[in-house]
Short mmCIF file of N, CA and C in Angstrom, two decimals:
data_model
loop_
_atom_site.label_atom_id
_atom_site.label_comp_id
_atom_site.label_asym_id
_atom_site.label_seq_id
_atom_site.Cartn_x
_atom_site.Cartn_y
_atom_site.Cartn_z
N ASP A 129 -67.11 28.77 -33.96
CA ASP A 129 -68.14 29.58 -34.59
C ASP A 129 -68.70 30.55 -33.55
N ASP A 130 -68.19 31.78 -33.54
CA ASP A 130 -68.60 32.78 -32.54
C ASP A 130 -70.09 33.04 -32.54
N LYS A 131 -70.67 33.18 -33.74
CA LYS A 131 -72.10 33.49 -33.82
C LYS A 131 -72.94 32.39 -33.21
N LYS A 132 -72.59 31.15 -33.50
CA LYS A 132 -73.35 30.03 -32.95
C LYS A 132 -73.18 29.97 -31.43
N ALA A 133 -71.97 30.19 -30.95
CA ALA A 133 -71.72 30.16 -29.50
C ALA A 133 -72.54 31.22 -28.78
N LYS A 134 -72.69 32.38 -29.39
CA LYS A 134 -73.47 33.45 -28.77
C LYS A 134 -74.96 33.12 -28.74
N ARG A 135 -75.44 32.35 -29.72
CA ARG A 135 -76.86 31.99 -29.79
C ARG A 135 -77.24 30.88 -28.81
N LEU A 136 -76.28 30.07 -28.40
CA LEU A 136 -76.59 28.94 -27.52
C LEU A 136 -77.00 29.42 -26.14
N ASN A 137 -77.99 28.76 -25.56
CA ASN A 137 -78.39 29.11 -24.19
C ASN A 137 -77.40 28.49 -23.20
N ASP A 138 -77.53 28.88 -21.95
CA ASP A 138 -76.57 28.44 -20.93
C ASP A 138 -76.49 26.92 -20.81
N LYS A 139 -77.63 26.27 -20.84
CA LYS A 139 -77.64 24.81 -20.69
C LYS A 139 -76.92 24.15 -21.87
N ALA A 140 -77.14 24.66 -23.08
CA ALA A 140 -76.48 24.10 -24.27
C ALA A 140 -74.96 24.25 -24.17
N ILE A 141 -74.51 25.39 -23.66
CA ILE A 141 -73.07 25.60 -23.47
C ILE A 141 -72.51 24.56 -22.51
N LEU A 142 -73.19 24.36 -21.39
CA LEU A 142 -72.69 23.40 -20.39
C LEU A 142 -72.74 21.97 -20.90
N ILE A 143 -73.76 21.62 -21.66
CA ILE A 143 -73.83 20.27 -22.23
C ILE A 143 -72.64 20.04 -23.15
N ARG A 144 -72.32 21.02 -23.99
CA ARG A 144 -71.16 20.89 -24.87
C ARG A 144 -69.86 20.82 -24.07
N TRP A 145 -69.77 21.63 -23.02
CA TRP A 145 -68.58 21.64 -22.18
C TRP A 145 -68.38 20.27 -21.52
N HIS A 146 -69.48 19.69 -21.02
CA HIS A 146 -69.39 18.41 -20.33
C HIS A 146 -69.06 17.25 -21.27
N LYS A 147 -69.22 17.44 -22.56
CA LYS A 147 -68.83 16.39 -23.50
C LYS A 147 -67.31 16.22 -23.52
N GLN A 148 -66.59 17.30 -23.23
CA GLN A 148 -65.14 17.26 -23.28
C GLN A 148 -64.50 17.28 -21.89
N PHE A 149 -65.17 17.92 -20.93
CA PHE A 149 -64.61 18.10 -19.60
C PHE A 149 -65.59 17.65 -18.52
N LYS A 150 -65.06 17.38 -17.32
CA LYS A 150 -65.91 16.91 -16.22
C LYS A 150 -66.90 17.95 -15.76
N GLY A 151 -66.53 19.21 -15.80
CA GLY A 151 -67.38 20.25 -15.25
C GLY A 151 -67.17 20.37 -13.75
N THR A 152 -67.97 21.21 -13.12
CA THR A 152 -67.87 21.43 -11.67
C THR A 152 -69.16 20.96 -11.01
N TRP A 153 -69.14 20.90 -9.68
CA TRP A 153 -70.36 20.53 -8.96
C TRP A 153 -71.48 21.51 -9.30
N LEU A 154 -71.11 22.77 -9.52
CA LEU A 154 -72.11 23.80 -9.79
C LEU A 154 -72.72 23.63 -11.19
N THR A 155 -71.89 23.33 -12.17
CA THR A 155 -72.44 23.15 -13.52
C THR A 155 -73.34 21.92 -13.57
N HIS A 156 -72.97 20.88 -12.84
CA HIS A 156 -73.82 19.68 -12.80
C HIS A 156 -75.12 19.95 -12.04
N LYS A 157 -75.02 20.74 -11.00
CA LYS A 157 -76.22 21.10 -10.23
C LYS A 157 -77.21 21.84 -11.14
N PHE A 158 -76.69 22.76 -11.95
CA PHE A 158 -77.55 23.51 -12.88
C PHE A 158 -78.17 22.60 -13.93
N ILE A 159 -77.35 21.75 -14.54
CA ILE A 159 -77.83 20.82 -15.57
C ILE A 159 -78.92 19.90 -15.01
N ASN A 160 -78.76 19.49 -13.76
CA ASN A 160 -79.73 18.60 -13.13
C ASN A 160 -80.99 19.31 -12.66
N GLY A 161 -81.05 20.63 -12.86
CA GLY A 161 -82.24 21.39 -12.50
C GLY A 161 -82.40 21.65 -11.01
N GLU A 162 -81.32 21.51 -10.26
CA GLU A 162 -81.39 21.77 -8.82
C GLU A 162 -81.41 23.28 -8.58
N PRO A 163 -82.10 23.73 -7.52
CA PRO A 163 -82.15 25.17 -7.24
C PRO A 163 -80.77 25.72 -6.87
N LEU A 164 -80.51 26.97 -7.31
CA LEU A 164 -79.24 27.64 -7.04
C LEU A 164 -79.46 28.87 -6.19
N THR A 165 -78.50 29.16 -5.33
CA THR A 165 -78.55 30.40 -4.55
C THR A 165 -78.14 31.55 -5.47
N ASN A 166 -78.33 32.78 -5.01
CA ASN A 166 -77.92 33.95 -5.80
C ASN A 166 -76.42 33.93 -6.08
N SER A 167 -75.63 33.60 -5.06
CA SER A 167 -74.18 33.58 -5.26
C SER A 167 -73.78 32.46 -6.23
N GLU A 168 -74.47 31.32 -6.17
CA GLU A 168 -74.18 30.24 -7.11
C GLU A 168 -74.53 30.66 -8.54
N ARG A 169 -75.66 31.36 -8.70
CA ARG A 169 -76.05 31.84 -10.04
C ARG A 169 -75.02 32.81 -10.60
N CYS A 170 -74.50 33.66 -9.73
CA CYS A 170 -73.49 34.64 -10.15
C CYS A 170 -72.21 33.92 -10.60
N LEU A 171 -71.76 32.96 -9.80
CA LEU A 171 -70.56 32.19 -10.14
C LEU A 171 -70.79 31.37 -11.41
N LEU A 172 -71.98 30.77 -11.54
CA LEU A 172 -72.31 29.98 -12.72
C LEU A 172 -72.28 30.84 -13.98
N SER A 173 -72.79 32.05 -13.88
CA SER A 173 -72.80 32.97 -15.01
C SER A 173 -71.37 33.26 -15.49
N GLU A 174 -70.47 33.46 -14.55
CA GLU A 174 -69.06 33.69 -14.90
C GLU A 174 -68.44 32.47 -15.58
N LEU A 175 -68.75 31.28 -15.05
CA LEU A 175 -68.24 30.05 -15.65
C LEU A 175 -68.76 29.87 -17.07
N ILE A 176 -70.05 30.11 -17.26
CA ILE A 176 -70.65 29.94 -18.58
C ILE A 176 -70.04 30.91 -19.58
N ASP A 177 -69.82 32.15 -19.16
CA ASP A 177 -69.17 33.13 -20.05
C ASP A 177 -67.78 32.64 -20.46
N LYS A 178 -67.03 32.11 -19.49
CA LYS A 178 -65.69 31.60 -19.77
C LYS A 178 -65.76 30.39 -20.71
N TYR A 179 -66.69 29.46 -20.46
CA TYR A 179 -66.83 28.27 -21.31
C TYR A 179 -67.28 28.65 -22.71
N ARG A 180 -68.19 29.60 -22.82
CA ARG A 180 -68.69 30.05 -24.13
C ARG A 180 -67.52 30.59 -24.97
N THR A 181 -66.68 31.41 -24.34
CA THR A 181 -65.52 31.99 -25.03
C THR A 181 -64.55 30.89 -25.45
N ARG A 182 -64.28 29.96 -24.55
CA ARG A 182 -63.33 28.89 -24.86
C ARG A 182 -63.85 27.96 -25.95
N LEU A 183 -65.14 27.66 -25.94
CA LEU A 183 -65.70 26.76 -26.95
C LEU A 183 -65.60 27.34 -28.35
N ALA A 184 -65.54 28.66 -28.46
CA ALA A 184 -65.46 29.32 -29.77
C ALA A 184 -64.03 29.68 -30.17
N ASP A 185 -63.05 29.34 -29.33
CA ASP A 185 -61.66 29.74 -29.54
C ASP A 185 -60.84 28.56 -30.07
N ILE A 186 -60.47 28.61 -31.33
CA ILE A 186 -59.74 27.50 -31.95
C ILE A 186 -58.37 27.28 -31.30
N SER A 187 -57.72 28.34 -30.87
CA SER A 187 -56.41 28.20 -30.22
C SER A 187 -56.54 27.44 -28.91
N TRP A 188 -57.56 27.78 -28.14
CA TRP A 188 -57.78 27.09 -26.87
C TRP A 188 -58.13 25.63 -27.13
N PHE A 189 -58.95 25.38 -28.15
CA PHE A 189 -59.32 24.01 -28.51
C PHE A 189 -58.08 23.19 -28.88
N MET A 190 -57.21 23.75 -29.71
CA MET A 190 -56.01 23.02 -30.13
C MET A 190 -55.10 22.73 -28.95
N ARG A 191 -54.99 23.68 -28.03
CA ARG A 191 -54.16 23.45 -26.84
C ARG A 191 -54.69 22.28 -26.03
N THR A 192 -56.00 22.25 -25.78
CA THR A 192 -56.57 21.16 -24.98
C THR A 192 -56.52 19.83 -25.74
N LEU A 193 -56.71 19.88 -27.05
CA LEU A 193 -56.62 18.67 -27.86
C LEU A 193 -55.20 18.09 -27.78
N ASN A 194 -54.20 18.95 -27.94
CA ASN A 194 -52.81 18.50 -27.87
C ASN A 194 -52.46 17.95 -26.50
N GLU A 195 -52.98 18.59 -25.43
CA GLU A 195 -52.72 18.10 -24.08
C GLU A 195 -53.28 16.69 -23.89
N ASP A 196 -54.49 16.48 -24.37
CA ASP A 196 -55.14 15.18 -24.23
C ASP A 196 -54.37 14.10 -25.00
N ILE A 197 -53.98 14.41 -26.22
CA ILE A 197 -53.21 13.46 -27.03
C ILE A 197 -51.88 13.16 -26.35
N ALA A 198 -51.22 14.18 -25.84
CA ALA A 198 -49.92 14.01 -25.19
C ALA A 198 -50.04 13.12 -23.95
N ARG A 199 -51.06 13.36 -23.13
CA ARG A 199 -51.26 12.55 -21.93
C ARG A 199 -51.45 11.07 -22.29
N LYS A 200 -52.30 10.82 -23.28
CA LYS A 200 -52.58 9.43 -23.68
C LYS A 200 -51.33 8.77 -24.26
N ALA A 201 -50.60 9.48 -25.11
CA ALA A 201 -49.40 8.90 -25.73
C ALA A 201 -48.32 8.67 -24.68
N ASN A 202 -48.13 9.62 -23.77
CA ASN A 202 -47.13 9.45 -22.73
C ASN A 202 -47.47 8.27 -21.82
N LYS A 203 -48.76 8.11 -21.52
CA LYS A 203 -49.19 6.98 -20.69
C LYS A 203 -48.93 5.67 -21.42
N GLU A 204 -49.27 5.64 -22.70
CA GLU A 204 -49.07 4.44 -23.52
C GLU A 204 -47.59 4.08 -23.61
N ASP A 205 -46.73 5.09 -23.73
CA ASP A 205 -45.29 4.86 -23.86
C ASP A 205 -44.59 4.76 -22.51
N GLY A 206 -45.33 4.99 -21.42
CA GLY A 206 -44.73 4.93 -20.09
C GLY A 206 -43.70 6.00 -19.85
N CYS A 207 -43.94 7.20 -20.36
CA CYS A 207 -42.98 8.28 -20.16
C CYS A 207 -43.70 9.56 -19.75
N THR A 208 -42.91 10.53 -19.38
CA THR A 208 -43.46 11.85 -19.03
C THR A 208 -42.68 12.89 -19.81
N GLY A 209 -43.10 14.11 -19.71
CA GLY A 209 -42.36 15.18 -20.38
C GLY A 209 -43.07 15.67 -21.61
N ARG A 210 -42.38 16.48 -22.35
CA ARG A 210 -42.97 17.12 -23.52
C ARG A 210 -43.23 16.10 -24.62
N PHE A 211 -44.45 16.06 -25.07
CA PHE A 211 -44.87 15.09 -26.08
C PHE A 211 -44.15 15.35 -27.39
N TRP A 212 -43.66 14.28 -28.00
CA TRP A 212 -43.00 14.30 -29.30
C TRP A 212 -41.73 15.15 -29.30
N GLU A 213 -41.30 15.63 -28.15
CA GLU A 213 -40.08 16.43 -28.05
C GLU A 213 -40.03 17.56 -29.08
N GLY A 214 -41.17 18.17 -29.32
CA GLY A 214 -41.23 19.31 -30.22
C GLY A 214 -41.15 18.95 -31.69
N ARG A 215 -41.23 17.65 -32.01
CA ARG A 215 -41.08 17.21 -33.41
C ARG A 215 -42.24 17.67 -34.28
N PHE A 216 -43.44 17.68 -33.73
CA PHE A 216 -44.62 18.05 -34.50
C PHE A 216 -45.21 19.34 -33.97
N LYS A 217 -45.76 20.12 -34.85
CA LYS A 217 -46.35 21.41 -34.48
C LYS A 217 -47.77 21.48 -35.03
N SER A 218 -48.61 22.23 -34.35
CA SER A 218 -49.93 22.54 -34.90
C SER A 218 -49.73 23.67 -35.89
N GLN A 219 -50.33 23.56 -37.04
CA GLN A 219 -50.13 24.56 -38.10
C GLN A 219 -51.47 25.11 -38.53
N ALA A 220 -51.60 26.42 -38.56
CA ALA A 220 -52.82 27.06 -39.06
C ALA A 220 -52.90 26.87 -40.56
N LEU A 221 -54.06 26.48 -41.05
CA LEU A 221 -54.29 26.35 -42.49
C LEU A 221 -55.00 27.61 -42.94
N LEU A 222 -54.25 28.54 -43.51
CA LEU A 222 -54.74 29.90 -43.73
C LEU A 222 -55.46 30.12 -45.05
N ASP A 223 -55.36 29.20 -45.99
CA ASP A 223 -56.08 29.38 -47.25
C ASP A 223 -56.48 28.03 -47.82
N GLU A 224 -57.20 28.06 -48.94
CA GLU A 224 -57.69 26.83 -49.54
C GLU A 224 -56.56 25.91 -49.98
N ALA A 225 -55.47 26.49 -50.46
CA ALA A 225 -54.34 25.68 -50.92
C ALA A 225 -53.73 24.90 -49.75
N ALA A 226 -53.59 25.55 -48.60
CA ALA A 226 -53.04 24.88 -47.42
C ALA A 226 -53.98 23.78 -46.95
N LEU A 227 -55.27 24.05 -46.97
CA LEU A 227 -56.26 23.05 -46.57
C LEU A 227 -56.22 21.84 -47.51
N ALA A 228 -56.16 22.10 -48.82
CA ALA A 228 -56.10 21.01 -49.80
C ALA A 228 -54.83 20.18 -49.62
N ALA A 229 -53.71 20.85 -49.37
CA ALA A 229 -52.44 20.14 -49.17
C ALA A 229 -52.52 19.25 -47.93
N CYS A 230 -53.12 19.76 -46.87
CA CYS A 230 -53.25 18.99 -45.64
C CYS A 230 -54.16 17.78 -45.84
N LEU A 231 -55.30 17.99 -46.51
CA LEU A 231 -56.22 16.87 -46.78
C LEU A 231 -55.50 15.79 -47.60
N ALA A 232 -54.79 16.20 -48.63
CA ALA A 232 -54.08 15.24 -49.48
C ALA A 232 -52.98 14.52 -48.69
N TYR A 233 -52.24 15.25 -47.88
CA TYR A 233 -51.17 14.66 -47.09
C TYR A 233 -51.71 13.56 -46.17
N VAL A 234 -52.78 13.87 -45.46
CA VAL A 234 -53.36 12.91 -44.51
C VAL A 234 -53.93 11.70 -45.25
N ASP A 235 -54.67 11.94 -46.32
CA ASP A 235 -55.29 10.83 -47.04
C ASP A 235 -54.29 9.97 -47.80
N LEU A 236 -53.12 10.51 -48.11
CA LEU A 236 -52.09 9.74 -48.82
C LEU A 236 -51.11 9.03 -47.89
N ASN A 237 -51.17 9.31 -46.60
CA ASN A 237 -50.26 8.66 -45.65
C ASN A 237 -50.28 7.13 -45.74
N PRO A 238 -51.45 6.48 -45.79
CA PRO A 238 -51.44 5.01 -45.88
C PRO A 238 -50.77 4.50 -47.16
N VAL A 239 -50.87 5.25 -48.25
CA VAL A 239 -50.22 4.86 -49.51
C VAL A 239 -48.70 5.00 -49.35
N ARG A 240 -48.26 6.13 -48.80
CA ARG A 240 -46.82 6.34 -48.58
C ARG A 240 -46.23 5.28 -47.65
N ALA A 241 -47.03 4.86 -46.65
CA ALA A 241 -46.57 3.86 -45.68
C ALA A 241 -46.72 2.43 -46.20
N LYS A 242 -47.15 2.30 -47.44
CA LYS A 242 -47.35 0.99 -48.08
C LYS A 242 -48.39 0.14 -47.35
N MET A 243 -49.36 0.81 -46.74
CA MET A 243 -50.47 0.10 -46.09
C MET A 243 -51.62 -0.09 -47.06
N ALA A 244 -51.59 0.64 -48.17
CA ALA A 244 -52.61 0.53 -49.21
C ALA A 244 -51.98 0.88 -50.55
N GLU A 245 -52.54 0.34 -51.61
CA GLU A 245 -52.04 0.63 -52.95
C GLU A 245 -52.52 1.99 -53.44
N THR A 246 -53.78 2.31 -53.12
CA THR A 246 -54.40 3.56 -53.57
C THR A 246 -55.17 4.19 -52.42
N PRO A 247 -55.47 5.49 -52.51
CA PRO A 247 -56.27 6.12 -51.46
C PRO A 247 -57.64 5.46 -51.28
N GLU A 248 -58.21 4.97 -52.38
CA GLU A 248 -59.52 4.32 -52.31
C GLU A 248 -59.50 3.04 -51.50
N GLU A 249 -58.33 2.40 -51.41
CA GLU A 249 -58.19 1.14 -50.68
C GLU A 249 -57.75 1.34 -49.23
N SER A 250 -57.40 2.57 -48.87
CA SER A 250 -56.85 2.82 -47.53
C SER A 250 -57.97 2.89 -46.49
N ASP A 251 -57.71 2.29 -45.35
CA ASP A 251 -58.70 2.31 -44.26
C ASP A 251 -58.62 3.62 -43.50
N HIS A 252 -59.75 4.01 -42.95
CA HIS A 252 -59.83 5.14 -42.03
C HIS A 252 -59.38 6.48 -42.63
N THR A 253 -59.69 6.72 -43.90
CA THR A 253 -59.37 8.01 -44.50
C THR A 253 -60.64 8.66 -45.00
N SER A 254 -60.61 9.98 -45.05
CA SER A 254 -61.80 10.70 -45.51
C SER A 254 -62.04 10.47 -47.00
N ILE A 255 -60.97 10.33 -47.78
CA ILE A 255 -61.16 10.15 -49.22
C ILE A 255 -61.88 8.84 -49.51
N LYS A 256 -61.53 7.78 -48.79
CA LYS A 256 -62.21 6.50 -49.00
C LYS A 256 -63.69 6.63 -48.65
N LYS A 257 -63.97 7.27 -47.52
CA LYS A 257 -65.36 7.44 -47.10
C LYS A 257 -66.13 8.29 -48.10
N ARG A 258 -65.51 9.36 -48.60
CA ARG A 258 -66.18 10.23 -49.57
C ARG A 258 -66.47 9.48 -50.88
N ILE A 259 -65.51 8.69 -51.34
CA ILE A 259 -65.69 7.94 -52.58
C ILE A 259 -66.80 6.90 -52.42
N GLU A 260 -66.76 6.15 -51.32
CA GLU A 260 -67.78 5.12 -51.09
C GLU A 260 -69.18 5.70 -51.04
N THR A 261 -69.34 6.82 -50.34
CA THR A 261 -70.68 7.40 -50.22
C THR A 261 -71.10 8.11 -51.50
N ALA A 262 -70.13 8.67 -52.25
CA ALA A 262 -70.47 9.34 -53.51
C ALA A 262 -71.01 8.34 -54.53
N LYS A 263 -70.52 7.11 -54.47
CA LYS A 263 -70.99 6.07 -55.40
C LYS A 263 -72.49 5.81 -55.25
N VAL A 264 -73.02 6.06 -54.06
CA VAL A 264 -74.46 5.86 -53.83
C VAL A 264 -75.19 7.20 -53.69
N GLY A 265 -74.51 8.28 -54.13
CA GLY A 265 -75.13 9.60 -54.15
C GLY A 265 -75.39 10.21 -52.79
N LYS A 266 -74.52 9.93 -51.84
CA LYS A 266 -74.72 10.46 -50.49
C LYS A 266 -73.50 11.26 -50.04
N GLN A 267 -73.69 11.93 -48.90
CA GLN A 267 -72.63 12.71 -48.25
C GLN A 267 -72.33 12.03 -46.92
N PRO A 268 -71.06 11.75 -46.61
CA PRO A 268 -70.74 11.15 -45.31
C PRO A 268 -71.18 12.07 -44.16
N LYS A 269 -71.95 11.53 -43.24
CA LYS A 269 -72.45 12.35 -42.12
C LYS A 269 -71.32 12.82 -41.22
N SER A 270 -70.26 12.03 -41.10
CA SER A 270 -69.18 12.38 -40.19
C SER A 270 -68.17 13.36 -40.78
N LEU A 271 -68.34 13.73 -42.04
CA LEU A 271 -67.40 14.65 -42.69
C LEU A 271 -68.11 15.92 -43.15
N MET A 272 -67.40 17.04 -43.07
CA MET A 272 -67.96 18.29 -43.58
C MET A 272 -68.08 18.19 -45.10
N ARG A 273 -69.18 18.67 -45.62
CA ARG A 273 -69.41 18.54 -47.06
C ARG A 273 -68.54 19.51 -47.85
N PHE A 274 -68.32 19.19 -49.11
CA PHE A 274 -67.65 20.10 -50.03
C PHE A 274 -68.70 21.09 -50.51
N ALA A 275 -68.41 22.39 -50.39
CA ALA A 275 -69.38 23.43 -50.72
C ALA A 275 -69.11 24.06 -52.08
N GLY A 276 -68.13 23.59 -52.80
CA GLY A 276 -67.82 24.17 -54.11
C GLY A 276 -66.82 25.30 -54.00
N ASN A 277 -66.59 25.96 -55.11
CA ASN A 277 -65.60 27.03 -55.15
C ASN A 277 -66.02 28.21 -54.28
N PRO A 278 -65.03 28.89 -53.67
CA PRO A 278 -65.35 30.04 -52.82
C PRO A 278 -66.14 31.11 -53.59
N ARG A 279 -67.12 31.68 -52.92
CA ARG A 279 -67.95 32.73 -53.52
C ARG A 279 -68.46 33.63 -52.42
N LYS A 280 -69.15 34.70 -52.80
CA LYS A 280 -69.57 35.72 -51.84
C LYS A 280 -70.42 35.13 -50.72
N HIS A 281 -71.49 34.43 -51.05
CA HIS A 281 -72.37 33.85 -50.04
C HIS A 281 -72.10 32.35 -49.95
N MET A 282 -70.99 32.03 -49.32
CA MET A 282 -70.50 30.65 -49.25
C MET A 282 -71.29 29.87 -48.21
N PRO A 283 -71.87 28.72 -48.60
CA PRO A 283 -72.53 27.87 -47.60
C PRO A 283 -71.47 27.22 -46.71
N LYS A 284 -71.91 26.70 -45.58
CA LYS A 284 -70.97 26.04 -44.67
C LYS A 284 -70.43 24.78 -45.33
N GLY A 285 -69.13 24.62 -45.33
CA GLY A 285 -68.50 23.45 -45.93
C GLY A 285 -67.10 23.76 -46.40
N LEU A 286 -66.42 22.74 -46.90
CA LEU A 286 -65.06 22.91 -47.41
C LEU A 286 -65.11 23.56 -48.79
N PRO A 287 -64.20 24.49 -49.07
CA PRO A 287 -64.26 25.24 -50.33
C PRO A 287 -63.71 24.47 -51.54
N PHE A 288 -64.23 23.27 -51.75
CA PHE A 288 -63.80 22.43 -52.85
C PHE A 288 -65.01 21.79 -53.49
N GLU A 289 -64.80 21.29 -54.71
CA GLU A 289 -65.85 20.57 -55.42
C GLU A 289 -65.39 19.12 -55.59
N PHE A 290 -66.28 18.18 -55.36
CA PHE A 290 -65.96 16.76 -55.45
C PHE A 290 -66.63 16.20 -56.69
N LYS A 291 -65.83 15.76 -57.67
CA LYS A 291 -66.40 15.23 -58.93
C LYS A 291 -66.00 13.80 -59.12
#
């Protein structure tokens, strides 16, 4: 979200950055409120600009996400090299139909794998969580809400209606 990234102050950017990455001695010095020299402030400003840009860049996010997953899987399997040998690709979901297909594919995986009879019975899926919380008239906090059909002034959320 470019607009949100631009509104965040420097400390908020670094706090978000440190949630995913270690940061540098300089970013930690700033977060801890330690005094900075002029040259440190200049260098910090450049780092924050770079972090702000990266935090709003979905391509950069997907690259780092894939790297992290690959490292963990390779460590678990005791191997090195290209993760999944190119078998899986990150795919941009360019419209509502692609998004709906992806949601359905992921939520139906446990049924296809015979781990559950129905999506409602499958563990760790968004559809199960949505159904359970809808029964008590709530929205799952960990999931983006359904915002209804696309329209001119669309609120933040997935462009679907849940009935």
